[in-house]
Short mmCIF file of C-alpha atoms in Angstrom, two decimals:
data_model
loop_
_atom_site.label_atom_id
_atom_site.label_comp_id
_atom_site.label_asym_id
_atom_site.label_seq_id
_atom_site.Cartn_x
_atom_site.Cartn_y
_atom_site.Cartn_z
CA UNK A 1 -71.83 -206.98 18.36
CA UNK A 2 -72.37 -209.65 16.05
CA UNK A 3 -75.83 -209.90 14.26
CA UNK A 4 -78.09 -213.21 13.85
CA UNK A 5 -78.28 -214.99 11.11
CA UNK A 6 -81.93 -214.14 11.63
CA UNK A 7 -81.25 -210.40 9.71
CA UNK A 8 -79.89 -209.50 6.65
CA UNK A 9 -76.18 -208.83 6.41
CA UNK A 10 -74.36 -205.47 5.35
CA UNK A 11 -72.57 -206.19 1.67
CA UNK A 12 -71.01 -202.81 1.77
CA UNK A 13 -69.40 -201.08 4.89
CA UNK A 14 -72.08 -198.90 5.94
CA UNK A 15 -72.24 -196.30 8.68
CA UNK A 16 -75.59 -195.57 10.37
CA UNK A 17 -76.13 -192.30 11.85
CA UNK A 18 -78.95 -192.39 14.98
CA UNK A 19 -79.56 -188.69 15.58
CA UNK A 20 -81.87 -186.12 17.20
CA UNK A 21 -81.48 -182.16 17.62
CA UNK A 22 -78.98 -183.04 20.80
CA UNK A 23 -77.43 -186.66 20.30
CA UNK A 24 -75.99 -188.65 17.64
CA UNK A 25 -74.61 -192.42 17.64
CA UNK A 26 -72.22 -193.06 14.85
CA UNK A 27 -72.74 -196.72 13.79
CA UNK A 28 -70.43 -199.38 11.12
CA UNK A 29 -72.25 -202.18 9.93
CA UNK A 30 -70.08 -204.63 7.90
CA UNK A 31 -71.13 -208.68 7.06
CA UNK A 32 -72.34 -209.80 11.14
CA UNK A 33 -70.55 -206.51 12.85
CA UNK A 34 -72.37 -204.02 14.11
CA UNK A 35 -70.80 -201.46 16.14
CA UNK A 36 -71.00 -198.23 17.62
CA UNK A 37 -67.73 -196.26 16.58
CA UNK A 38 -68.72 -193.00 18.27
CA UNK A 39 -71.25 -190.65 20.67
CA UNK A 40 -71.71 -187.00 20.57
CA UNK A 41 -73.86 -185.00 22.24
CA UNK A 42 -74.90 -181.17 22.10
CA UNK A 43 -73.74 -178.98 25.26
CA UNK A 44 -76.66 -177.40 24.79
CA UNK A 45 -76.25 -173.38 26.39
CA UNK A 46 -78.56 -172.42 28.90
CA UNK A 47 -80.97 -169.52 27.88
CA UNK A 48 -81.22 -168.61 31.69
CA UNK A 49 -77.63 -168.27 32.67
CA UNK A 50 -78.37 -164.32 33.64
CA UNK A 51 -74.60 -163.66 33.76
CA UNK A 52 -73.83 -164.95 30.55
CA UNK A 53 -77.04 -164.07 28.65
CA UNK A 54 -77.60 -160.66 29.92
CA UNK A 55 -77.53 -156.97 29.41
CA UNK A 56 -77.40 -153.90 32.19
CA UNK A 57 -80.15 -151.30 31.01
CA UNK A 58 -79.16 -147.60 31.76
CA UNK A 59 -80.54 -147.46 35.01
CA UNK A 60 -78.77 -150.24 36.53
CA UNK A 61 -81.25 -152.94 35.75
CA UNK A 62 -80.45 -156.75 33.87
CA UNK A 63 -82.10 -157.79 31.40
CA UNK A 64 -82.45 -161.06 30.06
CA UNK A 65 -81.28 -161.41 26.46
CA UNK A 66 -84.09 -163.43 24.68
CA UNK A 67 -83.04 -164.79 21.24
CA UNK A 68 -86.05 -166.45 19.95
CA UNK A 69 -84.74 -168.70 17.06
CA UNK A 70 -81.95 -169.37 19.49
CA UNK A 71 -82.87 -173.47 19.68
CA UNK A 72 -83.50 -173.54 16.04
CA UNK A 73 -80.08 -172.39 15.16
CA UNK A 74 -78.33 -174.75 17.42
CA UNK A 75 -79.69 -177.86 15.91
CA UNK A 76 -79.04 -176.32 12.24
CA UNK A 77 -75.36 -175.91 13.81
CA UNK A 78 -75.57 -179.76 15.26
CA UNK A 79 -77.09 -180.92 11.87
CA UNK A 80 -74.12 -179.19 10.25
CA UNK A 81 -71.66 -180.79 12.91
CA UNK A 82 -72.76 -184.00 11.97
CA UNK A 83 -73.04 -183.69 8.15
CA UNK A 84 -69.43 -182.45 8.47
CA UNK A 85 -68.20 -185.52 9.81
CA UNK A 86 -70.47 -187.50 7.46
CA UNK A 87 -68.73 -186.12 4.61
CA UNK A 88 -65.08 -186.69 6.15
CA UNK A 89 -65.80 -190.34 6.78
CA UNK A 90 -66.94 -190.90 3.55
CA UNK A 91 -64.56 -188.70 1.66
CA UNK A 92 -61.88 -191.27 3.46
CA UNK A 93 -63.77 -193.87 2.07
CA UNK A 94 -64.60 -195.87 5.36
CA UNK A 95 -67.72 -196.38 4.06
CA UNK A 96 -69.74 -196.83 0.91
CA UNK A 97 -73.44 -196.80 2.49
CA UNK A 98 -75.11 -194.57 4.82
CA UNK A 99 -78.13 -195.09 6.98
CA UNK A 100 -80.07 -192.30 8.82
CA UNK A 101 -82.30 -192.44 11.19
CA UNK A 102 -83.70 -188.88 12.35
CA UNK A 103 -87.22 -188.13 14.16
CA UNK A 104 -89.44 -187.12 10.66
CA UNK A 105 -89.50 -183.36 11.99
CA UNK A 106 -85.68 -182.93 11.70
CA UNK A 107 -84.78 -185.19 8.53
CA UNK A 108 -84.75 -182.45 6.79
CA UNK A 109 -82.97 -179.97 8.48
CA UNK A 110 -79.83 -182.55 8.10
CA UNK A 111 -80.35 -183.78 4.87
CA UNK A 112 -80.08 -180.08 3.41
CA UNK A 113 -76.68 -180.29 5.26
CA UNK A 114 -75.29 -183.11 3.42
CA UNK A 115 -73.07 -182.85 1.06
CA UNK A 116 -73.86 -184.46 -2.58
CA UNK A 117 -71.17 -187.63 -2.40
CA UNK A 118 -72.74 -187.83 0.75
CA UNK A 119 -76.68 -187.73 -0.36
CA UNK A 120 -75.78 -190.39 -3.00
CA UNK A 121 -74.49 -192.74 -0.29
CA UNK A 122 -78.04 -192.76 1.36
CA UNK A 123 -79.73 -196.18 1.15
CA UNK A 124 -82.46 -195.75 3.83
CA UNK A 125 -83.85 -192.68 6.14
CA UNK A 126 -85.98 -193.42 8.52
CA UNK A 127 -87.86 -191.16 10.21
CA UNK A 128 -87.60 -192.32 14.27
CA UNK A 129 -86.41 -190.95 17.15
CA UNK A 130 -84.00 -194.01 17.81
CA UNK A 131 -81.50 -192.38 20.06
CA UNK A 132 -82.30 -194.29 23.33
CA UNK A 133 -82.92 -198.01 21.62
CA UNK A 134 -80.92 -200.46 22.70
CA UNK A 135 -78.55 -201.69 20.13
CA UNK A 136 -80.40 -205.05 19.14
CA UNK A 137 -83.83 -203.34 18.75
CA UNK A 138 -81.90 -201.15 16.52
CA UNK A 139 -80.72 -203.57 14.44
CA UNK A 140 -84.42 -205.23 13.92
CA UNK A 141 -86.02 -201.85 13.09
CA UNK A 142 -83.08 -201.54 10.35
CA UNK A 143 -83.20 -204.95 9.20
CA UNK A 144 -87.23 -204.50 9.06
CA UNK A 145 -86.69 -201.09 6.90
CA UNK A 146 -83.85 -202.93 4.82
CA UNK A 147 -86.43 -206.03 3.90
CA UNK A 148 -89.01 -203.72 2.57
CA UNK A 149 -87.05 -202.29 0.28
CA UNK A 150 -85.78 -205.38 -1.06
CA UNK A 151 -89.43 -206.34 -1.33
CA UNK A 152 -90.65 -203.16 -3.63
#
Protein backbone atom coordinates (compact mmCIF):
# COMPACT_ATOMS: atom_id res chain seq x y z
CA UNK A 1 0.00 0.00 0.00
CA UNK A 2 1.12 3.34 -0.59
CA UNK A 3 0.97 5.92 2.34
CA UNK A 4 -0.48 9.67 2.16
CA UNK A 5 1.37 12.36 1.94
CA UNK A 6 -0.60 13.14 5.07
CA UNK A 7 2.19 10.82 7.31
CA UNK A 8 5.65 10.90 7.62
CA UNK A 9 7.75 8.80 5.28
CA UNK A 10 10.25 5.86 6.19
CA UNK A 11 14.08 7.26 5.36
CA UNK A 12 15.48 3.92 6.19
CA UNK A 13 13.95 0.45 5.21
CA UNK A 14 12.28 -0.48 8.27
CA UNK A 15 10.45 -3.64 9.25
CA UNK A 16 7.60 -3.44 11.77
CA UNK A 17 6.81 -6.37 13.77
CA UNK A 18 2.78 -6.43 15.03
CA UNK A 19 2.81 -9.25 17.56
CA UNK A 20 0.91 -10.91 20.44
CA UNK A 21 1.62 -14.32 22.41
CA UNK A 22 -0.12 -16.21 19.17
CA UNK A 23 0.23 -13.92 15.95
CA UNK A 24 2.74 -11.85 14.35
CA UNK A 25 2.55 -9.58 11.04
CA UNK A 26 5.91 -8.92 9.58
CA UNK A 27 5.75 -5.40 8.04
CA UNK A 28 8.54 -3.21 5.39
CA UNK A 29 8.06 0.31 5.39
CA UNK A 30 10.28 2.12 2.80
CA UNK A 31 9.60 6.09 1.38
CA UNK A 32 5.29 5.66 0.57
CA UNK A 33 5.41 1.55 0.75
CA UNK A 34 4.04 -0.11 3.30
CA UNK A 35 3.60 -3.70 3.12
CA UNK A 36 2.97 -6.76 4.83
CA UNK A 37 5.84 -9.28 3.81
CA UNK A 38 4.65 -12.11 6.08
CA UNK A 39 1.94 -13.83 8.78
CA UNK A 40 2.62 -16.39 11.35
CA UNK A 41 0.62 -17.69 13.74
CA UNK A 42 1.11 -20.09 16.87
CA UNK A 43 -0.56 -23.73 16.49
CA UNK A 44 -1.18 -23.40 19.77
CA UNK A 45 -1.45 -27.40 21.46
CA UNK A 46 -4.47 -28.21 23.13
CA UNK A 47 -4.09 -28.87 26.96
CA UNK A 48 -7.25 -31.17 26.71
CA UNK A 49 -6.33 -33.51 23.95
CA UNK A 50 -6.62 -36.65 26.63
CA UNK A 51 -4.81 -38.93 24.15
CA UNK A 52 -2.00 -36.84 23.62
CA UNK A 53 -1.68 -35.19 27.07
CA UNK A 54 -2.27 -38.13 29.22
CA UNK A 55 -0.98 -40.77 31.51
CA UNK A 56 -2.61 -44.44 32.54
CA UNK A 57 -2.31 -44.65 36.49
CA UNK A 58 -1.67 -48.27 37.77
CA UNK A 59 -5.06 -49.22 38.05
CA UNK A 60 -6.14 -48.58 34.65
CA UNK A 61 -7.25 -45.02 35.11
CA UNK A 62 -6.11 -41.61 32.69
CA UNK A 63 -5.01 -38.95 33.96
CA UNK A 64 -4.76 -35.67 32.60
CA UNK A 65 -1.22 -34.32 32.44
CA UNK A 66 -1.47 -30.68 33.81
CA UNK A 67 1.66 -28.56 33.09
CA UNK A 68 0.98 -25.34 34.70
CA UNK A 69 3.56 -22.91 33.12
CA UNK A 70 2.65 -24.75 29.97
CA UNK A 71 1.14 -21.28 28.15
CA UNK A 72 3.94 -19.30 29.53
CA UNK A 73 6.56 -21.34 27.87
CA UNK A 74 4.92 -21.34 24.53
CA UNK A 75 4.88 -17.66 24.09
CA UNK A 76 8.66 -17.48 25.47
CA UNK A 77 9.14 -20.18 22.53
CA UNK A 78 6.95 -17.79 20.00
CA UNK A 79 8.87 -14.67 21.33
CA UNK A 80 12.04 -16.62 20.54
CA UNK A 81 10.57 -17.72 17.03
CA UNK A 82 10.13 -14.32 16.18
CA UNK A 83 13.33 -12.71 17.56
CA UNK A 84 15.04 -15.45 15.51
CA UNK A 85 13.79 -14.27 12.38
CA UNK A 86 14.28 -10.65 13.52
CA UNK A 87 17.84 -11.21 13.77
CA UNK A 88 18.12 -13.14 10.27
CA UNK A 89 16.43 -10.29 8.45
CA UNK A 90 18.53 -7.89 9.82
CA UNK A 91 21.74 -9.81 9.83
CA UNK A 92 20.90 -9.87 5.79
CA UNK A 93 20.62 -6.38 6.02
CA UNK A 94 16.97 -5.96 4.59
CA UNK A 95 16.50 -3.55 6.98
CA UNK A 96 18.14 -0.87 9.05
CA UNK A 97 15.06 0.08 11.46
CA UNK A 98 12.78 -1.92 13.46
CA UNK A 99 9.40 -1.12 14.86
CA UNK A 100 7.54 -3.20 17.53
CA UNK A 101 4.44 -3.15 18.51
CA UNK A 102 3.58 -5.76 21.41
CA UNK A 103 0.55 -5.55 24.05
CA UNK A 104 2.72 -3.74 27.24
CA UNK A 105 2.39 -7.19 29.21
CA UNK A 106 4.53 -9.13 26.66
CA UNK A 107 7.15 -6.39 25.44
CA UNK A 108 9.27 -7.71 27.51
CA UNK A 109 9.21 -11.19 27.23
CA UNK A 110 10.44 -10.47 23.39
CA UNK A 111 12.68 -7.83 23.88
CA UNK A 112 14.88 -10.14 26.28
CA UNK A 113 14.85 -12.36 23.12
CA UNK A 114 16.45 -10.00 20.84
CA UNK A 115 19.56 -10.14 19.94
CA UNK A 116 21.94 -6.91 20.50
CA UNK A 117 22.34 -5.79 16.53
CA UNK A 118 18.87 -6.33 16.77
CA UNK A 119 17.99 -4.12 20.09
CA UNK A 120 20.08 -1.29 18.50
CA UNK A 121 17.84 -1.30 15.41
CA UNK A 122 14.76 -0.41 17.65
CA UNK A 123 13.39 3.08 16.93
CA UNK A 124 9.91 2.78 18.55
CA UNK A 125 7.97 0.02 20.86
CA UNK A 126 4.77 0.49 21.40
CA UNK A 127 2.94 -1.16 23.74
CA UNK A 128 -0.66 -2.22 21.80
CA UNK A 129 -2.26 -5.11 20.98
CA UNK A 130 -2.36 -4.15 17.14
CA UNK A 131 -2.75 -7.56 15.65
CA UNK A 132 -6.34 -7.21 14.26
CA UNK A 133 -6.00 -3.30 12.93
CA UNK A 134 -6.53 -2.82 9.67
CA UNK A 135 -3.50 -1.79 7.81
CA UNK A 136 -4.27 2.07 7.44
CA UNK A 137 -5.16 2.50 11.16
CA UNK A 138 -1.86 0.94 11.59
CA UNK A 139 -0.08 3.20 9.79
CA UNK A 140 -1.74 6.40 11.72
CA UNK A 141 -1.03 4.91 15.18
CA UNK A 142 2.75 4.57 13.86
CA UNK A 143 2.93 7.76 12.19
CA UNK A 144 1.25 9.31 15.54
CA UNK A 145 4.11 7.42 17.75
CA UNK A 146 6.80 8.48 15.03
CA UNK A 147 5.69 12.45 15.35
CA UNK A 148 6.13 12.45 19.04
CA UNK A 149 9.33 11.49 19.02
CA UNK A 150 10.38 13.89 16.55
CA UNK A 151 8.68 16.41 18.80
CA UNK A 152 10.78 15.56 22.23
Amino acid sequence: MQISQDFLPYKHKTLILVCDSSHAKFYQAYERNFELIEEIKNDRIKLDDTERYSTQTGGGILSKVVDEDFKERETKMFYKKLADKLFDSFHDEKNSKLILIIPDGDKHVLTNELHEDVKQSLVHAIGKQATKIPEDQLVKMIDEERRITLSL
